Amino acid sequence: MLVLVGPSASGKTESAKIMMNKYPISRVVTCTTRPKRVNEIDEFDYHFLSWEEFLLKKKQGYFIETAHYNQFHYGTPKNELADDKFIILEPKGLQSFLKLDIPIVAIYLKTKEEIRIERMKERKDKIKDIKERIKEDKKEFNLKHIQGLDLVIDTTNLSLSEVADLIYKNYIDILEKKKAKINQLSLFED
Ligand SMILES: Nc1ncnc2c1ncn2[C@@H]1O[C@H](COP(=O)(O)OP(=O)(O)OP(=O)(O)O)[C@@H](O)[C@H]1O
Ligand SMILES: Nc1nc2c(ncn2[C@@H]2O[C@H](COP(=O)(O)O)[C@@H](O)[C@H]2O)c(=O)[nH]1
């Protein structure tokens, strides 16, 4: 599975949409209690849930992992997981996924803060939300503290389409290398 990580407005969602249209990979649709953005579609971008619905599902064991980001809940439904999918997670979610018994390729998208702020403004995010995200991301998305990343892509000077191509190409290359290593190890064990 491919896990995409990156601070707000680094381009994860939009580059991934291009990647999905071009390559044989689909998305794990996660759940959130965050309000829908203007261009988002329920059941495609997220399963948008109320707090009550989210907490009930959490209690029922519906999620493989959950996270709290910028005052909202996020969670990965167990029934969405599949090898040929990608998922967009914050760093704690990545750590949970690394503990699962499946090959994971984790790619981090990095972009200059001033560019991210401009993108959030263009996305019509509220100024208060932008400030909170920038503050939270400084702590949560500090590259020095995120373990398990396979690759960091600086998207600052790349188009969304170039980012999509780079993500998919590197995902396939890294996955093949990881699978070959697993096969080699199992040969030694036999
Ligand atoms: N490389 C890029 N070139 C041009 N525009 C970009 C690029 N990357 C992102 N954008 C634009 O910036 C905005 C934010 O991108 P996107 O929603 O994909 O970010 P994200 O990483 O998914 O953010 P979040 O975590 O906040 O959901 C979008 O309007 C997108 O079109
Ligand atoms: N650990 C999890 N992180 C998730 C999940 N779904 C999304 N995310 C991450 O949350 C932040 C905020 O998302 P946004 O759409 O409000 O900008 C971002 O980093 C996502 O990658 C999840 O199910 N689990």
PDB file of C-alpha atoms and ligand atoms in Angstrom:
ATOM      1  CA  MET A   1       0.000   0.000   0.000  1.00  0.00           C
ATOM      2  CA  LEU A   2       1.027   3.571  -0.671  1.00  0.00           C
ATOM      3  CA  VAL A   3       0.801   6.052   2.216  1.00  0.00           C
ATOM      4  CA  LEU A   4       0.992   9.758   1.387  1.00  0.00           C
ATOM      5  CA  VAL A   5       1.996  12.136   4.151  1.00  0.00           C
ATOM      6  CA  GLY A   6       2.536  15.876   4.118  1.00  0.00           C
ATOM      7  CA  PRO A   7       1.501  19.118   5.763  1.00  0.00           C
ATOM      8  CA  SER A   8      -1.639  20.952   4.790  1.00  0.00           C
ATOM      9  CA  ALA A   9      -1.765  22.098   1.148  1.00  0.00           C
ATOM     10  CA  SER A  10       1.375  20.211   0.170  1.00  0.00           C
ATOM     11  CA  GLY A  11      -0.672  18.768  -2.712  1.00  0.00           C
ATOM     12  CA  LYS A  12      -1.474  15.246  -1.487  1.00  0.00           C
ATOM     13  CA  THR A  13      -5.158  15.207  -2.443  1.00  0.00           C
ATOM     14  CA  GLU A  14      -4.996  16.920  -5.823  1.00  0.00           C
ATOM     15  CA  SER A  15      -1.901  15.087  -7.091  1.00  0.00           C
ATOM     16  CA  ALA A  16      -3.450  11.818  -5.921  1.00  0.00           C
ATOM     17  CA  LYS A  17      -6.617  12.541  -7.926  1.00  0.00           C
ATOM     18  CA  ILE A  18      -4.493  12.898 -11.071  1.00  0.00           C
ATOM     19  CA  MET A  19      -2.586   9.718 -10.159  1.00  0.00           C
ATOM     20  CA  MET A  20      -5.870   7.776  -9.768  1.00  0.00           C
ATOM     21  CA  ASN A  21      -7.054   8.853 -13.214  1.00  0.00           C
ATOM     22  CA  LYS A  22      -3.784   7.857 -14.846  1.00  0.00           C
ATOM     23  CA  TYR A  23      -2.634   4.723 -13.026  1.00  0.00           C
ATOM     24  CA  PRO A  24      -4.203   1.505 -11.655  1.00  0.00           C
ATOM     25  CA  ILE A  25      -4.497   2.628  -8.054  1.00  0.00           C
ATOM     26  CA  SER A  26      -7.497   3.689  -5.990  1.00  0.00           C
ATOM     27  CA  ARG A  27      -8.014   5.515  -2.746  1.00  0.00           C
ATOM     28  CA  VAL A  28      -8.869   4.415   0.758  1.00  0.00           C
ATOM     29  CA  VAL A  29     -11.680   6.805   1.638  1.00  0.00           C
ATOM     30  CA  THR A  30     -11.302   7.693   5.301  1.00  0.00           C
ATOM     31  CA  CYS A  31     -13.808   9.216   7.715  1.00  0.00           C
ATOM     32  CA  THR A  32     -13.748  12.670   9.238  1.00  0.00           C
ATOM     33  CA  THR A  33     -15.835  14.967  11.416  1.00  0.00           C
ATOM     34  CA  ARG A  34     -14.334  18.008   9.627  1.00  0.00           C
ATOM     35  CA  PRO A  35     -16.853  20.076   7.635  1.00  0.00           C
ATOM     36  CA  LYS A  36     -16.804  19.487   3.886  1.00  0.00           C
ATOM     37  CA  ARG A  37     -14.790  21.970   1.775  1.00  0.00           C
ATOM     38  CA  VAL A  38     -16.533  23.612  -1.201  1.00  0.00           C
ATOM     39  CA  ASN A  39     -15.068  21.274  -3.818  1.00  0.00           C
ATOM     40  CA  GLU A  40     -15.275  18.051  -1.778  1.00  0.00           C
ATOM     41  CA  ILE A  41     -17.721  15.210  -2.424  1.00  0.00           C
ATOM     42  CA  ASP A  42     -19.106  13.019   0.350  1.00  0.00           C
ATOM     43  CA  GLU A  43     -18.091   9.339  -0.046  1.00  0.00           C
ATOM     44  CA  PHE A  44     -15.398  10.294  -2.593  1.00  0.00           C
ATOM     45  CA  ASP A  45     -13.085  12.649  -0.690  1.00  0.00           C
ATOM     46  CA  TYR A  46     -14.175  11.456   2.743  1.00  0.00           C
ATOM     47  CA  HIS A  47     -17.024   9.762   4.526  1.00  0.00           C
ATOM     48  CA  PHE A  48     -18.172  12.908   6.332  1.00  0.00           C
ATOM     49  CA  LEU A  49     -19.596  11.945   9.742  1.00  0.00           C
ATOM     50  CA  SER A  50     -21.056  13.776  12.716  1.00  0.00           C
ATOM     51  CA  TRP A  51     -19.176  13.506  16.014  1.00  0.00           C
ATOM     52  CA  GLU A  52     -21.839  11.102  17.281  1.00  0.00           C
ATOM     53  CA  GLU A  53     -21.590   8.856  14.213  1.00  0.00           C
ATOM     54  CA  PHE A  54     -17.787   8.860  14.412  1.00  0.00           C
ATOM     55  CA  LEU A  55     -17.644   8.013  18.111  1.00  0.00           C
ATOM     56  CA  LEU A  56     -20.236   5.244  17.705  1.00  0.00           C
ATOM     57  CA  LYS A  57     -18.263   3.672  14.847  1.00  0.00           C
ATOM     58  CA  LYS A  58     -15.069   3.955  16.889  1.00  0.00           C
ATOM     59  CA  LYS A  59     -16.751   2.154  19.792  1.00  0.00           C
ATOM     60  CA  GLN A  60     -17.997  -0.572  17.409  1.00  0.00           C
ATOM     61  CA  GLY A  61     -14.400  -1.270  16.230  1.00  0.00           C
ATOM     62  CA  TYR A  62     -15.029   0.059  12.705  1.00  0.00           C
ATOM     63  CA  PHE A  63     -11.622   1.771  12.384  1.00  0.00           C
ATOM     64  CA  ILE A  64      -8.137   0.343  11.987  1.00  0.00           C
ATOM     65  CA  GLU A  65      -6.730   3.574  13.432  1.00  0.00           C
ATOM     66  CA  THR A  66      -7.991   7.023  14.360  1.00  0.00           C
ATOM     67  CA  ALA A  67      -6.373  10.434  14.733  1.00  0.00           C
ATOM     68  CA  HIS A  68      -7.202  13.883  16.003  1.00  0.00           C
ATOM     69  CA  TYR A  69      -6.026  16.785  13.841  1.00  0.00           C
ATOM     70  CA  ASN A  70      -6.918  20.473  14.181  1.00  0.00           C
ATOM     71  CA  GLN A  71      -9.907  19.737  16.467  1.00  0.00           C
ATOM     72  CA  PHE A  72     -11.439  17.066  14.237  1.00  0.00           C
ATOM     73  CA  HIS A  73     -11.533  13.280  14.237  1.00  0.00           C
ATOM     74  CA  TYR A  74     -10.198  11.151  11.357  1.00  0.00           C
ATOM     75  CA  GLY A  75     -10.354   7.370  11.002  1.00  0.00           C
ATOM     76  CA  THR A  76      -9.548   4.583   8.552  1.00  0.00           C
ATOM     77  CA  PRO A  77     -12.368   2.061   8.053  1.00  0.00           C
ATOM     78  CA  LYS A  78     -11.089  -1.540   8.261  1.00  0.00           C
ATOM     79  CA  ASN A  79     -13.219  -2.551   5.277  1.00  0.00           C
ATOM     80  CA  GLU A  80     -11.485  -0.051   2.952  1.00  0.00           C
ATOM     81  CA  LEU A  81      -8.020  -1.634   3.065  1.00  0.00           C
ATOM     82  CA  ALA A  82      -6.555  -3.345  -0.026  1.00  0.00           C
ATOM     83  CA  ASP A  83      -3.055  -3.877  -1.422  1.00  0.00           C
ATOM     84  CA  ASP A  84      -3.590  -1.844  -4.582  1.00  0.00           C
ATOM     85  CA  LYS A  85      -4.778   1.295  -2.809  1.00  0.00           C
ATOM     86  CA  PHE A  86      -3.250   4.458  -1.424  1.00  0.00           C
ATOM     87  CA  ILE A  87      -4.158   6.376   1.701  1.00  0.00           C
ATOM     88  CA  ILE A  88      -3.492   9.925   2.899  1.00  0.00           C
ATOM     89  CA  LEU A  89      -2.559  10.042   6.591  1.00  0.00           C
ATOM     90  CA  GLU A  90      -1.050  12.323   9.210  1.00  0.00           C
ATOM     91  CA  PRO A  91       2.210  11.027  10.769  1.00  0.00           C
ATOM     92  CA  LYS A  92       0.638   9.107  13.682  1.00  0.00           C
ATOM     93  CA  GLY A  93      -1.563   7.244  11.200  1.00  0.00           C
ATOM     94  CA  LEU A  94       1.556   6.273   9.260  1.00  0.00           C
ATOM     95  CA  GLN A  95       3.087   4.825  12.435  1.00  0.00           C
ATOM     96  CA  SER A  96      -0.073   2.700  12.968  1.00  0.00           C
ATOM     97  CA  PHE A  97       0.081   1.452   9.381  1.00  0.00           C
ATOM     98  CA  LEU A  98       3.749   0.501   9.692  1.00  0.00           C
ATOM     99  CA  LYS A  99       2.739  -1.950  12.433  1.00  0.00           C
ATOM    100  CA  LEU A 100       0.329  -3.788  10.082  1.00  0.00           C
ATOM    101  CA  ASP A 101       1.585  -6.896   8.339  1.00  0.00           C
ATOM    102  CA  ILE A 102       1.468  -5.421   4.811  1.00  0.00           C
ATOM    103  CA  PRO A 103       4.184  -3.884   2.580  1.00  0.00           C
ATOM    104  CA  ILE A 104       3.946  -0.103   2.951  1.00  0.00           C
ATOM    105  CA  VAL A 105       5.581   2.578   0.816  1.00  0.00           C
ATOM    106  CA  ALA A 106       5.483   5.946   2.591  1.00  0.00           C
ATOM    107  CA  ILE A 107       6.043   9.133   0.582  1.00  0.00           C
ATOM    108  CA  TYR A 108       6.176  12.618   2.129  1.00  0.00           C
ATOM    109  CA  LEU A 109       5.303  15.716   0.080  1.00  0.00           C
ATOM    110  CA  LYS A 110       7.236  18.807   1.117  1.00  0.00           C
ATOM    111  CA  THR A 111       6.434  22.399   0.081  1.00  0.00           C
ATOM    112  CA  LYS A 112       7.522  25.849   1.281  1.00  0.00           C
ATOM    113  CA  GLU A 113       5.258  27.279   3.994  1.00  0.00           C
ATOM    114  CA  GLU A 114       4.487  30.550   2.151  1.00  0.00           C
ATOM    115  CA  ILE A 115       3.314  28.600  -0.891  1.00  0.00           C
ATOM    116  CA  ARG A 116       1.122  26.383   1.287  1.00  0.00           C
ATOM    117  CA  ILE A 117      -0.477  29.460   2.863  1.00  0.00           C
ATOM    118  CA  GLU A 118      -1.263  30.894  -0.601  1.00  0.00           C
ATOM    119  CA  ARG A 119      -2.762  27.568  -1.691  1.00  0.00           C
ATOM    120  CA  MET A 120      -4.948  27.380   1.418  1.00  0.00           C
ATOM    121  CA  LYS A 121      -6.185  30.926   0.752  1.00  0.00           C
ATOM    122  CA  GLU A 122      -7.002  29.990  -2.848  1.00  0.00           C
ATOM    123  CA  ARG A 123      -8.780  26.880  -1.529  1.00  0.00           C
ATOM    124  CA  LYS A 124     -10.954  29.341   0.455  1.00  0.00           C
ATOM    125  CA  ASP A 125      -9.823  28.034   3.849  1.00  0.00           C
ATOM    126  CA  LYS A 126     -10.674  30.449   6.665  1.00  0.00           C
ATOM    127  CA  ILE A 127      -7.703  32.572   7.875  1.00  0.00           C
ATOM    128  CA  LYS A 128      -8.187  31.204  11.405  1.00  0.00           C
ATOM    129  CA  ASP A 129      -7.979  27.596  10.075  1.00  0.00           C
ATOM    130  CA  ILE A 130      -4.900  28.415   8.011  1.00  0.00           C
ATOM    131  CA  LYS A 131      -3.116  29.806  11.086  1.00  0.00           C
ATOM    132  CA  GLU A 132      -4.058  26.745  13.158  1.00  0.00           C
ATOM    133  CA  ARG A 133      -2.948  24.303  10.465  1.00  0.00           C
ATOM    134  CA  ILE A 134       0.391  26.067   9.943  1.00  0.00           C
ATOM    135  CA  LYS A 135       0.995  26.013  13.715  1.00  0.00           C
ATOM    136  CA  GLU A 136      -0.030  22.360  14.164  1.00  0.00           C
ATOM    137  CA  ASP A 137       1.898  21.203  11.076  1.00  0.00           C
ATOM    138  CA  LYS A 138       5.137  22.743  12.395  1.00  0.00           C
ATOM    139  CA  LYS A 139       4.920  20.261  15.290  1.00  0.00           C
ATOM    140  CA  GLU A 140       3.238  17.253  13.709  1.00  0.00           C
ATOM    141  CA  PHE A 141       4.931  17.190  10.304  1.00  0.00           C
ATOM    142  CA  ASN A 142       8.521  17.866  11.394  1.00  0.00           C
ATOM    143  CA  LEU A 143      10.519  15.671   9.025  1.00  0.00           C
ATOM    144  CA  LYS A 144      13.195  15.029  11.654  1.00  0.00           C
ATOM    145  CA  HIS A 145      10.656  13.206  13.837  1.00  0.00           C
ATOM    146  CA  ILE A 146       8.747  11.106  11.297  1.00  0.00           C
ATOM    147  CA  GLN A 147       9.942   7.533  11.091  1.00  0.00           C
ATOM    148  CA  GLY A 148       9.346   5.034   8.291  1.00  0.00           C
ATOM    149  CA  LEU A 149       9.395   7.384   5.294  1.00  0.00           C
ATOM    150  CA  ASP A 150      10.730   5.884   2.072  1.00  0.00           C
ATOM    151  CA  LEU A 151      10.957   9.107   0.081  1.00  0.00           C
ATOM    152  CA  VAL A 152      10.538  12.886   0.396  1.00  0.00           C
ATOM    153  CA  ILE A 153       9.413  14.765  -2.724  1.00  0.00           C
ATOM    154  CA  ASP A 154       9.818  18.552  -2.797  1.00  0.00           C
ATOM    155  CA  THR A 155       6.777  19.700  -4.778  1.00  0.00           C
ATOM    156  CA  THR A 156       7.567  23.431  -4.645  1.00  0.00           C
ATOM    157  CA  ASN A 157       8.499  23.773  -8.308  1.00  0.00           C
ATOM    158  CA  LEU A 158       6.489  20.854  -9.705  1.00  0.00           C
ATOM    159  CA  SER A 159       3.075  20.787 -11.358  1.00  0.00           C
ATOM    160  CA  LEU A 160       0.403  18.534  -9.847  1.00  0.00           C
ATOM    161  CA  SER A 161       0.751  16.228 -12.817  1.00  0.00           C
ATOM    162  CA  GLU A 162       4.530  15.956 -12.340  1.00  0.00           C
ATOM    163  CA  VAL A 163       3.981  15.202  -8.651  1.00  0.00           C
ATOM    164  CA  ALA A 164       1.441  12.494  -9.544  1.00  0.00           C
ATOM    165  CA  ASP A 165       3.901  10.820 -11.959  1.00  0.00           C
ATOM    166  CA  LEU A 166       6.781  10.997  -9.475  1.00  0.00           C
ATOM    167  CA  ILE A 167       4.680   9.502  -6.679  1.00  0.00           C
ATOM    168  CA  TYR A 168       3.444   6.558  -8.758  1.00  0.00           C
ATOM    169  CA  LYS A 169       6.790   5.770 -10.400  1.00  0.00           C
ATOM    170  CA  ASN A 170       8.653   5.805  -7.089  1.00  0.00           C
ATOM    171  CA  TYR A 171       5.886   3.843  -5.346  1.00  0.00           C
ATOM    172  CA  ILE A 172       6.195   1.006  -7.872  1.00  0.00           C
ATOM    173  CA  ASP A 173      10.028   1.016  -7.749  1.00  0.00           C
ATOM    174  CA  ILE A 174      10.218   1.019  -3.947  1.00  0.00           C
ATOM    175  CA  LEU A 175       7.454  -1.586  -3.596  1.00  0.00           C
ATOM    176  CA  GLU A 176       9.227  -3.966  -5.982  1.00  0.00           C
ATOM    177  CA  LYS A 177      12.480  -3.589  -4.043  1.00  0.00           C
ATOM    178  CA  LYS A 178      10.704  -4.222  -0.742  1.00  0.00           C
ATOM    179  CA  LYS A 179       8.912  -7.301  -2.088  1.00  0.00           C
ATOM    180  CA  ALA A 180      12.178  -8.689  -3.512  1.00  0.00           C
ATOM    181  CA  LYS A 181      13.822  -8.234  -0.105  1.00  0.00           C
ATOM    182  CA  ILE A 182      10.942 -10.056   1.641  1.00  0.00           C
ATOM    183  CA  ASN A 183      11.204 -12.946  -0.868  1.00  0.00           C
ATOM    184  CA  GLN A 184      14.970 -13.151  -0.330  1.00  0.00           C
ATOM    185  CA  LEU A 185      14.520 -13.280   3.437  1.00  0.00           C
ATOM    186  CA  SER A 186      11.875 -16.019   3.217  1.00  0.00           C
ATOM    187  CA  LEU A 187      14.257 -18.102   1.029  1.00  0.00           C
ATOM    188  CA  PHE A 188      16.833 -17.950   3.828  1.00  0.00           C
ATOM    189  CA  GLU A 189      14.202 -18.992   6.375  1.00  0.00           C
ATOM    190  CA  ASP A 190      13.121 -22.088   4.363  1.00  0.00           C
TER     191      ASP A 190
HETATM  192  N1  LIG B   1       2.219  21.477  -7.183  1.00  0.00           N
HETATM  193  C1  LIG B   1       1.125  22.240  -7.216  1.00  0.00           C
HETATM  194  N2  LIG B   1       0.942  23.134  -8.183  1.00  0.00           N
HETATM  195  C2  LIG B   1      -0.153  23.910  -8.215  1.00  0.00           C
HETATM  196  N3  LIG B   1      -1.158  23.888  -7.305  1.00  0.00           N
HETATM  197  C3  LIG B   1      -1.034  23.021  -6.333  1.00  0.00           C
HETATM  198  C4  LIG B   1       0.100  22.149  -6.221  1.00  0.00           C
HETATM  199  N4  LIG B   1      -0.060  21.370  -5.135  1.00  0.00           N
HETATM  200  C5  LIG B   1      -1.252  21.733  -4.586  1.00  0.00           C
HETATM  201  N5  LIG B   1      -1.829  22.714  -5.307  1.00  0.00           N
HETATM  202  C6  LIG B   1      -3.125  23.349  -4.992  1.00  0.00           C
HETATM  203  O1  LIG B   1      -3.117  23.659  -3.607  1.00  0.00           O
HETATM  204  C7  LIG B   1      -4.362  23.358  -3.007  1.00  0.00           C
HETATM  205  C8  LIG B   1      -4.136  22.370  -1.867  1.00  0.00           C
HETATM  206  O2  LIG B   1      -3.770  21.104  -2.410  1.00  0.00           O
HETATM  207  P1  LIG B   1      -4.326  19.746  -1.795  1.00  0.00           P
HETATM  208  O3  LIG B   1      -5.726  19.945  -1.340  1.00  0.00           O
HETATM  209  O4  LIG B   1      -4.018  18.670  -2.745  1.00  0.00           O
HETATM  210  O5  LIG B   1      -3.372  19.650  -0.527  1.00  0.00           O
HETATM  211  P2  LIG B   1      -3.359  18.561   0.641  1.00  0.00           P
HETATM  212  O6  LIG B   1      -1.939  18.245   0.875  1.00  0.00           O
HETATM  213  O7  LIG B   1      -4.278  17.446   0.313  1.00  0.00           O
HETATM  214  O8  LIG B   1      -3.930  19.431   1.837  1.00  0.00           O
HETATM  215  P3  LIG B   1      -4.774  19.039   3.141  1.00  0.00           P
HETATM  216  O9  LIG B   1      -3.934  18.118   3.983  1.00  0.00           O
HETATM  217  O10 LIG B   1      -4.970  20.382   3.793  1.00  0.00           O
HETATM  218  O11 LIG B   1      -6.067  18.430   2.704  1.00  0.00           O
HETATM  219  C9  LIG B   1      -5.262  22.823  -4.103  1.00  0.00           C
HETATM  220  O12 LIG B   1      -6.074  23.866  -4.568  1.00  0.00           O
HETATM  221  C10 LIG B   1      -4.287  22.373  -5.180  1.00  0.00           C
HETATM  222  O13 LIG B   1      -4.836  22.462  -6.468  1.00  0.00           O
HETATM  223  N1  LIG B   2      -4.361   9.101  10.838  1.00  0.00           N
HETATM  224  C1  LIG B   2      -5.239   9.514   9.927  1.00  0.00           C
HETATM  225  N2  LIG B   2      -5.031  10.684   9.274  1.00  0.00           N
HETATM  226  C2  LIG B   2      -5.930  11.042   8.340  1.00  0.00           C
HETATM  227  C3  LIG B   2      -7.041  10.249   8.012  1.00  0.00           C
HETATM  228  N3  LIG B   2      -7.747  10.884   7.041  1.00  0.00           N
HETATM  229  C4  LIG B   2      -7.072  12.015   6.764  1.00  0.00           C
HETATM  230  N4  LIG B   2      -5.975  12.116   7.543  1.00  0.00           N
HETATM  231  C5  LIG B   2      -4.991  13.211   7.624  1.00  0.00           C
HETATM  232  O1  LIG B   2      -5.546  14.259   8.395  1.00  0.00           O
HETATM  233  C6  LIG B   2      -4.951  15.513   8.024  1.00  0.00           C
HETATM  234  C7  LIG B   2      -6.029  16.532   7.794  1.00  0.00           C
HETATM  235  O2  LIG B   2      -6.783  16.211   6.651  1.00  0.00           O
HETATM  236  P1  LIG B   2      -7.647  17.342   5.901  1.00  0.00           P
HETATM  237  O3  LIG B   2      -8.322  16.651   4.765  1.00  0.00           O
HETATM  238  O4  LIG B   2      -8.584  17.910   6.903  1.00  0.00           O
HETATM  239  O5  LIG B   2      -6.673  18.380   5.440  1.00  0.00           O
HETATM  240  C8  LIG B   2      -4.127  15.247   6.766  1.00  0.00           C
HETATM  241  O6  LIG B   2      -2.758  15.173   7.132  1.00  0.00           O
HETATM  242  C9  LIG B   2      -4.609  13.886   6.314  1.00  0.00           C
HETATM  243  O7  LIG B   2      -3.581  13.195   5.681  1.00  0.00           O
HETATM  244  C10 LIG B   2      -7.224   9.017   8.714  1.00  0.00           C
HETATM  245  O8  LIG B   2      -8.184   8.260   8.518  1.00  0.00           O
HETATM  246  N5  LIG B   2      -6.304   8.700   9.654  1.00  0.00           N
END
